[in-house]
Amino acid sequence: MKKFEISPTTRRLARAVTVEDLRLAARARTPRAVFDYTDGGAGEELSMARARTAFSRVEFLPSVLRDVSVVDPSTDIVGRRAELPLVLGPTGFTRMMHYLGEPAVARAAERAGLPYVLSTMGTTPPERLAEEVPNVRRWFQLYLWRDRAASADFVQRAKATGCDTLMLTVDTPVGGPRLRDQRNGMTIPPQLTMRTFFDGARHPHWWFNFLFTEPLEFASLKHFNGTVAELSNIVFDPTASFADIDWLRTQWDGKLVIKGVQLPDDAARAVAAGADAVVISNHGGRQLDRSPTPLEQLESVLETVGDRAEVYMDGGVRSGSDIAAAVGLGAQGVMIGRAYLYGLMAGGEKGVDRVLEIMRAEFINSMQLIGVSTVDELRKQRARLRPPGV
């Protein structure tokens, strides 16, 4: 009888009990330039660090002697039920982190009952994603390109492939200063240099897949070979304005989410222009360093538009208790990017599954300890932010 063997990937993922464990595994398994592209932020990375610090300030307000033997972690997300108040947000160049790329993430999202957002800067076309993962709830993330005809084409392709929600990202008039990428000489796709050759000796599995699987290309922009900042400044439109949301509404009649709002008045203008939801986001600290911290902006944005639109946030979400913190402060839900990419880099599709398993278990445990059995109960001021330094 053949002896049953557990694969190294399975063992590695089973040992991970937090997303941080998977982050460390991802760092060990991925070339430095690729890991730093995922892990890093803009400038001195102050915004990125402050996002995590903000979650450390959250204090839950638990009720006791409540029956929490059974809890329901599901909620409505932009018109449809999701198994958690969580969206797998858009990430560019996903096949750079692991050769399976966006379809692997989408399949994990489908199993978890969560929406998945395909990025304009993804490495899988919307048509292919729809063919490979037809049953996941798919959204499409759009940047306003200098070429408006290209933006309109993306919208039509999203509609034709069954995406039910369009997410417009508005915090990228130009690219932010990614210092780690500059120091690493990071290009898209990675180039074979003397540095990457020696790095390849330490990460042979990644380099083998990079060299011998389907070439890494943008689904929407062929044959680009430069840095992320160079690409951003070629593609993104610094003249974009709120009037462009009016234009977008002539192209798209489905659900519309505006991501990258940071101030209450901008949230109000986005909703007035036709947004069904806004995402308080500073692009994960990857654009303007020293920008407002999303979790700390949640209260003021909710006060301004919470009665007219759904309000989400992202930035620094690394655990199920972080999800509970944001929802306990009033958010409809949160988005993650880095968190699931750590799982993808650590263990491919199974790694993304493991991230979502961990976060689900942590979220349910938080609900039980807070003393609530539904997400609606959790959303009723079951958390508060302690003053900084207290």
mmCIF file of C-alpha atoms in Angstrom:
data_model
loop_
_atom_site.group_PDB
_atom_site.id
_atom_site.type_symbol
_atom_site.label_atom_id
_atom_site.label_comp_id
_atom_site.label_asym_id
_atom_site.label_seq_id
_atom_site.Cartn_x
_atom_site.Cartn_y
_atom_site.Cartn_z
ATOM 1 C CA MET A 1 0.000 0.000 0.000
ATOM 2 C CA LYS A 2 1.340 3.384 -0.978
ATOM 3 C CA LYS A 3 2.156 5.540 2.011
ATOM 4 C CA PHE A 4 0.074 8.700 2.212
ATOM 5 C CA GLU A 5 2.289 11.759 2.043
ATOM 6 C CA ILE A 6 1.426 15.318 2.937
ATOM 7 C CA SER A 7 2.876 17.869 0.525
ATOM 8 C CA PRO A 8 5.242 20.576 1.786
ATOM 9 C CA THR A 9 2.679 23.216 0.734
ATOM 10 C CA THR A 10 -0.062 21.548 2.766
ATOM 11 C CA ARG A 11 2.202 21.343 5.814
ATOM 12 C CA ARG A 12 3.271 24.968 5.429
ATOM 13 C CA LEU A 13 -0.313 26.197 5.184
ATOM 14 C CA ALA A 14 -1.482 24.025 8.073
ATOM 15 C CA ARG A 15 1.176 25.579 10.311
ATOM 16 C CA ALA A 16 -0.103 29.085 9.511
ATOM 17 C CA VAL A 17 -2.538 30.277 12.163
ATOM 18 C CA THR A 18 -2.549 33.975 11.203
ATOM 19 C CA VAL A 19 -2.214 35.972 8.007
ATOM 20 C CA GLU A 20 1.130 37.228 9.338
ATOM 21 C CA ASP A 21 2.364 33.622 9.324
ATOM 22 C CA LEU A 22 1.493 33.452 5.640
ATOM 23 C CA ARG A 23 3.197 36.788 5.027
ATOM 24 C CA LEU A 24 6.429 35.369 6.441
ATOM 25 C CA ALA A 25 6.040 32.238 4.319
ATOM 26 C CA ALA A 26 5.449 34.413 1.246
ATOM 27 C CA ARG A 27 8.621 36.388 1.935
ATOM 28 C CA ALA A 28 10.629 33.173 2.094
ATOM 29 C CA ARG A 29 9.178 31.751 -1.133
ATOM 30 C CA THR A 30 9.100 34.801 -3.403
ATOM 31 C CA PRO A 31 11.859 36.889 -5.018
ATOM 32 C CA ARG A 32 12.581 40.012 -3.031
ATOM 33 C CA ALA A 33 11.482 42.460 -5.725
ATOM 34 C CA VAL A 34 8.132 40.702 -6.136
ATOM 35 C CA PHE A 35 7.526 40.420 -2.389
ATOM 36 C CA ASP A 36 8.481 44.065 -1.837
ATOM 37 C CA TYR A 37 6.152 45.166 -4.631
ATOM 38 C CA THR A 38 3.286 43.476 -2.774
ATOM 39 C CA ASP A 39 4.355 44.291 0.762
ATOM 40 C CA GLY A 40 5.534 47.851 0.277
ATOM 41 C CA GLY A 41 3.952 51.282 0.110
ATOM 42 C CA ALA A 42 4.678 54.795 -1.055
ATOM 43 C CA GLY A 43 7.354 57.118 0.289
ATOM 44 C CA GLU A 44 8.379 56.352 3.853
ATOM 45 C CA GLU A 45 5.409 53.964 4.162
ATOM 46 C CA LEU A 46 3.899 56.023 6.975
ATOM 47 C CA SER A 47 0.335 55.663 5.674
ATOM 48 C CA MET A 48 0.724 51.909 5.503
ATOM 49 C CA ALA A 49 2.027 51.692 9.071
ATOM 50 C CA ARG A 50 -0.663 54.035 10.398
ATOM 51 C CA ALA A 51 -3.378 51.829 8.918
ATOM 52 C CA ARG A 52 -2.191 48.923 11.055
ATOM 53 C CA THR A 53 -1.727 51.140 14.108
ATOM 54 C CA ALA A 54 -5.321 52.377 13.784
ATOM 55 C CA PHE A 55 -6.645 48.848 14.231
ATOM 56 C CA SER A 56 -4.638 48.523 17.442
ATOM 57 C CA ARG A 57 -6.674 51.450 18.806
ATOM 58 C CA VAL A 58 -10.014 49.672 18.381
ATOM 59 C CA GLU A 59 -11.782 48.651 21.556
ATOM 60 C CA PHE A 60 -14.764 46.291 21.357
ATOM 61 C CA LEU A 61 -17.876 46.810 23.497
ATOM 62 C CA PRO A 62 -18.989 43.275 24.375
ATOM 63 C CA SER A 63 -22.329 42.212 25.771
ATOM 64 C CA VAL A 64 -22.471 39.183 28.068
ATOM 65 C CA LEU A 65 -24.953 36.365 28.661
ATOM 66 C CA ARG A 66 -26.052 36.314 25.035
ATOM 67 C CA ASP A 67 -26.749 33.092 23.156
ATOM 68 C CA VAL A 68 -23.944 32.963 20.599
ATOM 69 C CA SER A 69 -23.956 29.212 20.056
ATOM 70 C CA VAL A 70 -24.907 29.912 16.449
ATOM 71 C CA VAL A 71 -23.862 33.089 14.649
ATOM 72 C CA ASP A 72 -24.461 34.223 11.074
ATOM 73 C CA PRO A 73 -21.439 36.058 9.603
ATOM 74 C CA SER A 74 -23.163 36.840 6.286
ATOM 75 C CA THR A 75 -24.357 40.243 5.160
ATOM 76 C CA ASP A 76 -25.501 42.171 2.079
ATOM 77 C CA ILE A 77 -22.733 43.617 -0.080
ATOM 78 C CA VAL A 78 -23.898 46.010 -2.807
ATOM 79 C CA GLY A 79 -27.202 44.273 -3.347
ATOM 80 C CA ARG A 80 -26.304 40.610 -2.863
ATOM 81 C CA ARG A 81 -25.606 38.307 0.062
ATOM 82 C CA ALA A 82 -21.997 37.458 0.931
ATOM 83 C CA GLU A 83 -20.798 34.938 3.499
ATOM 84 C CA LEU A 84 -18.666 37.573 5.236
ATOM 85 C CA PRO A 85 -18.583 41.405 5.174
ATOM 86 C CA LEU A 86 -15.523 41.051 2.959
ATOM 87 C CA VAL A 87 -14.604 41.708 -0.673
ATOM 88 C CA LEU A 88 -11.459 40.404 -2.352
ATOM 89 C CA GLY A 89 -10.270 43.658 -3.848
ATOM 90 C CA PRO A 90 -8.445 44.355 -7.106
ATOM 91 C CA THR A 91 -4.704 43.778 -7.332
ATOM 92 C CA GLY A 92 -2.578 44.401 -10.392
ATOM 93 C CA PHE A 93 -0.059 41.967 -11.906
ATOM 94 C CA THR A 94 -1.407 39.059 -9.842
ATOM 95 C CA ARG A 95 0.281 36.367 -11.944
ATOM 96 C CA MET A 96 3.581 37.939 -10.942
ATOM 97 C CA MET A 97 2.955 36.827 -7.348
ATOM 98 C CA HIS A 98 2.010 33.297 -8.441
ATOM 99 C CA TYR A 99 1.664 31.862 -11.922
ATOM 100 C CA LEU A 100 -1.970 30.774 -11.306
ATOM 101 C CA GLY A 101 -2.930 34.440 -10.823
ATOM 102 C CA GLU A 102 -6.427 35.900 -10.781
ATOM 103 C CA PRO A 103 -8.372 32.684 -11.537
ATOM 104 C CA ALA A 104 -6.902 31.043 -8.430
ATOM 105 C CA VAL A 105 -8.028 33.963 -6.278
ATOM 106 C CA ALA A 106 -11.477 33.978 -7.900
ATOM 107 C CA ARG A 107 -11.947 30.261 -7.276
ATOM 108 C CA ALA A 108 -11.080 30.754 -3.605
ATOM 109 C CA ALA A 109 -13.549 33.656 -3.443
ATOM 110 C CA GLU A 110 -16.266 31.482 -4.973
ATOM 111 C CA ARG A 111 -15.723 28.724 -2.404
ATOM 112 C CA ALA A 112 -15.871 31.307 0.391
ATOM 113 C CA GLY A 113 -19.021 32.953 -1.001
ATOM 114 C CA LEU A 114 -17.368 36.341 -1.501
ATOM 115 C CA PRO A 115 -17.141 38.868 -4.372
ATOM 116 C CA TYR A 116 -13.914 39.119 -6.346
ATOM 117 C CA VAL A 117 -12.824 42.303 -8.116
ATOM 118 C CA LEU A 118 -10.760 41.970 -11.298
ATOM 119 C CA SER A 119 -8.315 44.835 -11.819
ATOM 120 C CA THR A 120 -7.858 46.854 -14.989
ATOM 121 C CA MET A 121 -4.149 46.163 -14.422
ATOM 122 C CA GLY A 122 -4.727 42.437 -14.019
ATOM 123 C CA THR A 123 -2.959 39.680 -15.899
ATOM 124 C CA THR A 124 -6.142 37.780 -16.805
ATOM 125 C CA PRO A 125 -8.703 39.215 -19.252
ATOM 126 C CA PRO A 126 -12.311 39.450 -18.023
ATOM 127 C CA GLU A 127 -13.366 37.025 -20.757
ATOM 128 C CA ARG A 128 -10.961 34.364 -19.564
ATOM 129 C CA LEU A 129 -11.881 34.846 -15.915
ATOM 130 C CA ALA A 130 -15.579 34.471 -16.781
ATOM 131 C CA GLU A 131 -14.818 31.263 -18.665
ATOM 132 C CA GLU A 132 -12.629 29.739 -15.957
ATOM 133 C CA VAL A 133 -14.624 30.836 -12.895
ATOM 134 C CA PRO A 134 -18.143 31.483 -14.190
ATOM 135 C CA ASN A 135 -19.977 31.257 -10.867
ATOM 136 C CA VAL A 136 -17.983 33.634 -8.677
ATOM 137 C CA ARG A 137 -19.556 37.039 -8.147
ATOM 138 C CA ARG A 138 -17.308 39.167 -10.344
ATOM 139 C CA TRP A 139 -16.797 42.911 -10.166
ATOM 140 C CA PHE A 140 -14.534 44.907 -12.472
ATOM 141 C CA GLN A 141 -12.222 47.662 -11.270
ATOM 142 C CA LEU A 142 -11.685 50.570 -13.630
ATOM 143 C CA TYR A 143 -9.111 53.335 -13.845
ATOM 144 C CA LEU A 144 -9.909 56.361 -15.955
ATOM 145 C CA TRP A 145 -7.315 56.141 -18.713
ATOM 146 C CA ARG A 146 -6.118 59.036 -20.787
ATOM 147 C CA ASP A 147 -7.716 57.118 -23.653
ATOM 148 C CA ARG A 148 -11.431 57.315 -22.767
ATOM 149 C CA ALA A 149 -12.258 54.928 -25.594
ATOM 150 C CA ALA A 150 -10.133 52.311 -23.836
ATOM 151 C CA SER A 151 -12.010 52.929 -20.578
ATOM 152 C CA ALA A 152 -15.339 52.595 -22.390
ATOM 153 C CA ASP A 153 -14.160 49.345 -23.939
ATOM 154 C CA PHE A 154 -13.315 47.938 -20.505
ATOM 155 C CA VAL A 155 -16.781 48.848 -19.260
ATOM 156 C CA GLN A 156 -18.453 47.059 -22.153
ATOM 157 C CA ARG A 157 -16.267 43.988 -21.681
ATOM 158 C CA ALA A 158 -17.127 43.935 -17.975
ATOM 159 C CA LYS A 159 -20.817 44.100 -18.839
ATOM 160 C CA ALA A 160 -20.548 41.431 -21.538
ATOM 161 C CA THR A 161 -18.760 39.006 -19.220
ATOM 162 C CA GLY A 162 -21.320 39.213 -16.432
ATOM 163 C CA CYS A 163 -19.711 41.574 -13.927
ATOM 164 C CA ASP A 164 -22.535 42.997 -11.832
ATOM 165 C CA THR A 165 -20.605 45.834 -10.185
ATOM 166 C CA LEU A 166 -18.134 48.381 -11.526
ATOM 167 C CA MET A 167 -15.565 49.824 -9.160
ATOM 168 C CA LEU A 168 -13.952 53.106 -10.175
ATOM 169 C CA THR A 169 -10.634 53.840 -8.465
ATOM 170 C CA VAL A 170 -10.113 57.593 -8.116
ATOM 171 C CA ASP A 171 -6.915 58.048 -6.069
ATOM 172 C CA THR A 172 -4.427 57.592 -8.920
ATOM 173 C CA PRO A 173 -4.112 60.804 -10.960
ATOM 174 C CA VAL A 174 -0.432 59.866 -11.151
ATOM 175 C CA GLY A 175 1.638 57.034 -9.722
ATOM 176 C CA GLY A 176 2.914 57.212 -6.159
ATOM 177 C CA PRO A 177 6.648 56.997 -5.269
ATOM 178 C CA ARG A 178 7.331 53.292 -4.593
ATOM 179 C CA LEU A 179 10.824 53.482 -3.138
ATOM 180 C CA ARG A 180 11.224 49.756 -2.586
ATOM 181 C CA ASP A 181 10.514 49.161 -6.267
ATOM 182 C CA GLN A 182 13.021 51.807 -7.270
ATOM 183 C CA ARG A 183 15.718 50.324 -5.061
ATOM 184 C CA ASN A 184 15.011 46.826 -6.340
ATOM 185 C CA GLY A 185 14.954 47.936 -9.975
ATOM 186 C CA MET A 186 11.479 46.432 -10.209
ATOM 187 C CA THR A 187 9.985 46.266 -13.697
ATOM 188 C CA ILE A 188 6.768 44.746 -15.014
ATOM 189 C CA PRO A 189 7.355 41.971 -15.928
ATOM 190 C CA PRO A 190 10.543 41.239 -13.899
ATOM 191 C CA GLN A 191 13.671 41.194 -16.033
ATOM 192 C CA LEU A 192 16.500 38.696 -15.875
ATOM 193 C CA THR A 193 19.475 40.636 -14.527
ATOM 194 C CA MET A 194 22.524 39.579 -12.536
ATOM 195 C CA ARG A 195 20.644 40.445 -9.339
ATOM 196 C CA THR A 196 17.563 38.435 -10.300
ATOM 197 C CA PHE A 197 19.789 35.549 -11.434
ATOM 198 C CA PHE A 198 21.275 35.204 -7.947
ATOM 199 C CA ASP A 199 17.855 35.742 -6.384
ATOM 200 C CA GLY A 200 16.566 32.936 -8.581
ATOM 201 C CA ALA A 201 18.957 30.515 -6.929
ATOM 202 C CA ARG A 202 17.123 31.163 -3.663
ATOM 203 C CA HIS A 203 13.633 30.936 -5.209
ATOM 204 C CA PRO A 204 13.922 28.306 -7.978
ATOM 205 C CA HIS A 205 10.252 27.297 -7.869
ATOM 206 C CA TRP A 206 9.054 30.853 -8.597
ATOM 207 C CA TRP A 207 11.565 31.403 -11.378
ATOM 208 C CA PHE A 208 10.824 28.026 -12.994
ATOM 209 C CA ASN A 209 7.141 28.915 -13.240
ATOM 210 C CA PHE A 210 7.945 32.433 -14.440
ATOM 211 C CA LEU A 211 10.168 31.122 -17.230
ATOM 212 C CA PHE A 212 8.206 28.076 -18.343
ATOM 213 C CA THR A 213 4.531 28.965 -17.973
ATOM 214 C CA GLU A 214 2.412 31.385 -20.004
ATOM 215 C CA PRO A 215 4.233 34.723 -20.447
ATOM 216 C CA LEU A 216 3.380 37.347 -17.849
ATOM 217 C CA GLU A 217 1.516 40.190 -19.569
ATOM 218 C CA PHE A 218 -1.113 42.746 -18.748
ATOM 219 C CA ALA A 219 -4.509 41.640 -19.939
ATOM 220 C CA SER A 220 -5.222 45.206 -21.046
ATOM 221 C CA LEU A 221 -1.820 46.500 -22.160
ATOM 222 C CA LYS A 222 0.505 44.329 -24.192
ATOM 223 C CA HIS A 223 4.276 44.478 -24.331
ATOM 224 C CA PHE A 224 4.890 47.130 -21.692
ATOM 225 C CA ASN A 225 8.358 46.856 -20.180
ATOM 226 C CA GLY A 226 9.074 49.459 -17.533
ATOM 227 C CA THR A 227 8.537 50.394 -13.899
ATOM 228 C CA VAL A 228 5.154 50.654 -12.232
ATOM 229 C CA ALA A 229 5.531 54.422 -11.841
ATOM 230 C CA GLU A 230 6.311 54.805 -15.547
ATOM 231 C CA LEU A 231 3.259 52.761 -16.475
ATOM 232 C CA SER A 232 1.013 54.758 -14.136
ATOM 233 C CA ASN A 233 2.053 58.052 -15.640
ATOM 234 C CA ILE A 234 1.477 56.775 -19.175
ATOM 235 C CA VAL A 235 -1.975 55.329 -18.512
ATOM 236 C CA PHE A 236 -3.702 57.282 -15.725
ATOM 237 C CA ASP A 237 -5.453 60.542 -16.511
ATOM 238 C CA PRO A 238 -4.527 63.482 -14.246
ATOM 239 C CA THR A 239 -7.393 65.529 -15.712
ATOM 240 C CA ALA A 240 -10.112 63.182 -14.382
ATOM 241 C CA SER A 241 -12.892 64.919 -12.425
ATOM 242 C CA PHE A 242 -16.301 64.248 -10.910
ATOM 243 C CA ALA A 243 -17.801 65.033 -14.306
ATOM 244 C CA ASP A 244 -16.304 61.767 -15.495
ATOM 245 C CA ILE A 245 -18.626 59.871 -13.156
ATOM 246 C CA ASP A 246 -21.519 61.396 -15.096
ATOM 247 C CA TRP A 247 -19.886 60.126 -18.296
ATOM 248 C CA LEU A 248 -19.360 56.700 -16.738
ATOM 249 C CA ARG A 249 -23.022 56.486 -15.818
ATOM 250 C CA THR A 250 -23.849 56.803 -19.521
ATOM 251 C CA GLN A 251 -21.722 53.713 -20.131
ATOM 252 C CA TRP A 252 -22.723 51.600 -17.116
ATOM 253 C CA ASP A 253 -26.189 51.098 -15.612
ATOM 254 C CA GLY A 254 -25.250 48.495 -12.992
ATOM 255 C CA LYS A 255 -23.991 48.941 -9.445
ATOM 256 C CA LEU A 256 -21.223 51.546 -9.147
ATOM 257 C CA VAL A 257 -18.657 51.721 -6.347
ATOM 258 C CA ILE A 258 -16.188 54.610 -6.007
ATOM 259 C CA LYS A 259 -12.924 53.529 -4.372
ATOM 260 C CA GLY A 260 -10.281 55.921 -3.103
ATOM 261 C CA VAL A 261 -12.502 58.438 -1.315
ATOM 262 C CA GLN A 262 -10.784 59.834 1.787
ATOM 263 C CA LEU A 263 -12.731 62.974 2.785
ATOM 264 C CA PRO A 264 -16.448 63.316 3.638
ATOM 265 C CA ASP A 265 -17.140 66.009 1.050
ATOM 266 C CA ASP A 266 -15.676 63.856 -1.721
ATOM 267 C CA ALA A 267 -17.818 60.960 -0.531
ATOM 268 C CA ALA A 268 -20.884 63.213 -0.744
ATOM 269 C CA ARG A 269 -20.008 64.319 -4.270
ATOM 270 C CA ALA A 270 -19.436 60.697 -5.348
ATOM 271 C CA VAL A 271 -22.839 59.648 -4.040
ATOM 272 C CA ALA A 272 -24.519 62.663 -5.624
ATOM 273 C CA ALA A 273 -22.913 61.662 -8.928
ATOM 274 C CA GLY A 274 -24.511 58.223 -8.790
ATOM 275 C CA ALA A 275 -22.339 55.947 -6.633
ATOM 276 C CA ASP A 276 -24.147 53.136 -4.836
ATOM 277 C CA ALA A 277 -21.225 52.720 -2.431
ATOM 278 C CA VAL A 278 -17.903 54.304 -1.555
ATOM 279 C CA VAL A 279 -14.701 52.711 -0.325
ATOM 280 C CA ILE A 280 -12.616 54.814 2.054
ATOM 281 C CA SER A 281 -9.141 53.993 0.823
ATOM 282 C CA ASN A 282 -5.683 55.469 0.383
ATOM 283 C CA HIS A 283 -4.715 52.660 -1.997
ATOM 284 C CA GLY A 284 -3.171 50.638 0.809
ATOM 285 C CA GLY A 285 -0.684 53.436 1.454
ATOM 286 C CA ARG A 286 0.709 52.964 -2.070
ATOM 287 C CA GLN A 287 -0.090 56.401 -3.515
ATOM 288 C CA LEU A 288 0.117 59.505 -1.310
ATOM 289 C CA ASP A 289 2.135 58.871 1.832
ATOM 290 C CA ARG A 290 0.829 60.719 4.943
ATOM 291 C CA SER A 291 -2.709 60.489 3.572
ATOM 292 C CA PRO A 292 -5.666 60.069 5.956
ATOM 293 C CA THR A 293 -5.999 56.699 7.668
ATOM 294 C CA PRO A 294 -9.163 54.978 6.335
ATOM 295 C CA LEU A 295 -10.348 53.514 9.643
ATOM 296 C CA GLU A 296 -10.038 56.936 11.296
ATOM 297 C CA GLN A 297 -12.094 58.524 8.483
ATOM 298 C CA LEU A 298 -14.918 56.039 8.799
ATOM 299 C CA GLU A 299 -17.030 57.935 11.325
ATOM 300 C CA SER A 300 -17.054 61.250 9.448
ATOM 301 C CA VAL A 301 -17.829 59.610 6.091
ATOM 302 C CA LEU A 302 -20.653 57.582 7.614
ATOM 303 C CA GLU A 303 -22.125 60.734 9.151
ATOM 304 C CA THR A 304 -22.046 62.392 5.730
ATOM 305 C CA VAL A 305 -23.312 59.661 3.367
ATOM 306 C CA GLY A 306 -24.152 56.602 5.478
ATOM 307 C CA ASP A 307 -27.896 57.124 5.059
ATOM 308 C CA ARG A 308 -27.612 57.288 1.250
ATOM 309 C CA ALA A 309 -24.920 54.789 0.275
ATOM 310 C CA GLU A 310 -23.009 51.811 1.602
ATOM 311 C CA VAL A 311 -19.617 52.645 3.090
ATOM 312 C CA TYR A 312 -16.653 50.252 2.955
ATOM 313 C CA MET A 313 -13.005 50.690 3.856
ATOM 314 C CA ASP A 314 -9.682 49.036 3.159
ATOM 315 C CA GLY A 315 -6.099 49.387 4.330
ATOM 316 C CA GLY A 316 -4.393 47.360 7.040
ATOM 317 C CA VAL A 317 -7.001 44.587 7.267
ATOM 318 C CA ARG A 318 -5.080 41.456 8.262
ATOM 319 C CA SER A 319 -7.471 39.446 10.434
ATOM 320 C CA GLY A 320 -11.055 38.569 11.123
ATOM 321 C CA SER A 321 -10.941 40.743 14.208
ATOM 322 C CA ASP A 322 -9.951 43.659 11.948
ATOM 323 C CA ILE A 323 -13.086 42.977 9.906
ATOM 324 C CA ALA A 324 -15.108 42.963 13.132
ATOM 325 C CA ALA A 325 -13.475 46.229 14.190
ATOM 326 C CA ALA A 326 -14.418 48.038 10.967
ATOM 327 C CA VAL A 327 -17.949 46.655 10.960
ATOM 328 C CA GLY A 328 -18.316 47.407 14.675
ATOM 329 C CA LEU A 329 -17.474 51.023 13.844
ATOM 330 C CA GLY A 330 -20.233 51.084 11.234
ATOM 331 C CA ALA A 331 -18.686 49.928 7.941
ATOM 332 C CA GLN A 332 -20.806 47.770 5.649
ATOM 333 C CA GLY A 333 -17.702 45.680 5.057
ATOM 334 C CA VAL A 334 -14.014 45.758 4.176
ATOM 335 C CA MET A 335 -11.759 44.946 1.255
ATOM 336 C CA ILE A 336 -8.454 43.099 1.280
ATOM 337 C CA GLY A 337 -5.600 42.894 -1.206
ATOM 338 C CA ARG A 338 -2.233 42.232 0.406
ATOM 339 C CA ALA A 339 -3.726 39.702 2.819
ATOM 340 C CA TYR A 340 -4.836 37.265 0.139
ATOM 341 C CA LEU A 341 -1.722 37.897 -1.964
ATOM 342 C CA TYR A 342 0.394 36.686 0.960
ATOM 343 C CA GLY A 343 -1.568 33.451 0.850
ATOM 344 C CA LEU A 344 -1.212 33.229 -2.928
ATOM 345 C CA MET A 345 2.554 33.661 -2.713
ATOM 346 C CA ALA A 346 2.854 31.236 0.191
ATOM 347 C CA GLY A 347 0.803 28.428 -1.282
ATOM 348 C CA GLY A 348 -1.013 29.274 -4.500
ATOM 349 C CA GLU A 349 -4.772 28.758 -4.591
ATOM 350 C CA LYS A 350 -4.722 26.735 -1.365
ATOM 351 C CA GLY A 351 -2.925 29.643 0.280
ATOM 352 C CA VAL A 352 -5.786 31.997 -0.588
ATOM 353 C CA ASP A 353 -8.215 29.429 0.796
ATOM 354 C CA ARG A 354 -6.195 29.369 4.007
ATOM 355 C CA VAL A 355 -6.290 33.167 4.361
ATOM 356 C CA LEU A 356 -10.065 33.158 4.038
ATOM 357 C CA GLU A 357 -10.443 30.207 6.432
ATOM 358 C CA ILE A 358 -8.358 32.010 9.052
ATOM 359 C CA MET A 359 -10.203 35.303 8.662
ATOM 360 C CA ARG A 360 -13.617 33.637 8.760
ATOM 361 C CA ALA A 361 -12.783 31.733 11.953
ATOM 362 C CA GLU A 362 -11.387 34.881 13.584
ATOM 363 C CA PHE A 363 -14.430 36.918 12.579
ATOM 364 C CA ILE A 364 -16.904 34.379 13.952
ATOM 365 C CA ASN A 365 -14.917 34.097 17.174
ATOM 366 C CA SER A 366 -14.940 37.901 17.521
ATOM 367 C CA MET A 367 -18.706 37.997 17.002
ATOM 368 C CA GLN A 368 -19.222 35.390 19.711
ATOM 369 C CA LEU A 369 -16.964 37.148 22.196
ATOM 370 C CA ILE A 370 -18.605 40.518 21.483
ATOM 371 C CA GLY A 371 -21.978 38.881 22.120
ATOM 372 C CA VAL A 372 -23.690 39.291 18.746
ATOM 373 C CA SER A 373 -25.205 36.671 16.470
ATOM 374 C CA THR A 374 -25.621 38.737 13.279
ATOM 375 C CA VAL A 375 -23.560 41.283 11.391
ATOM 376 C CA ASP A 376 -26.361 43.837 11.741
ATOM 377 C CA GLU A 377 -26.041 43.585 15.528
ATOM 378 C CA LEU A 378 -22.277 44.006 15.275
ATOM 379 C CA ARG A 379 -22.712 47.150 13.211
ATOM 380 C CA LYS A 380 -24.622 48.891 16.023
ATOM 381 C CA GLN A 381 -21.716 50.688 17.685
ATOM 382 C CA ARG A 382 -20.018 47.618 19.101
ATOM 383 C CA ALA A 383 -16.566 49.177 18.840
ATOM 384 C CA ARG A 384 -14.845 52.504 19.455
ATOM 385 C CA LEU A 385 -11.475 54.062 18.733
ATOM 386 C CA ARG A 386 -9.335 54.856 21.742
ATOM 387 C CA PRO A 387 -7.489 58.193 21.591
ATOM 388 C CA PRO A 388 -4.005 57.931 20.051
ATOM 389 C CA GLY A 389 -1.389 56.928 22.603
ATOM 390 C CA VAL A 390 -3.905 55.697 25.175
#
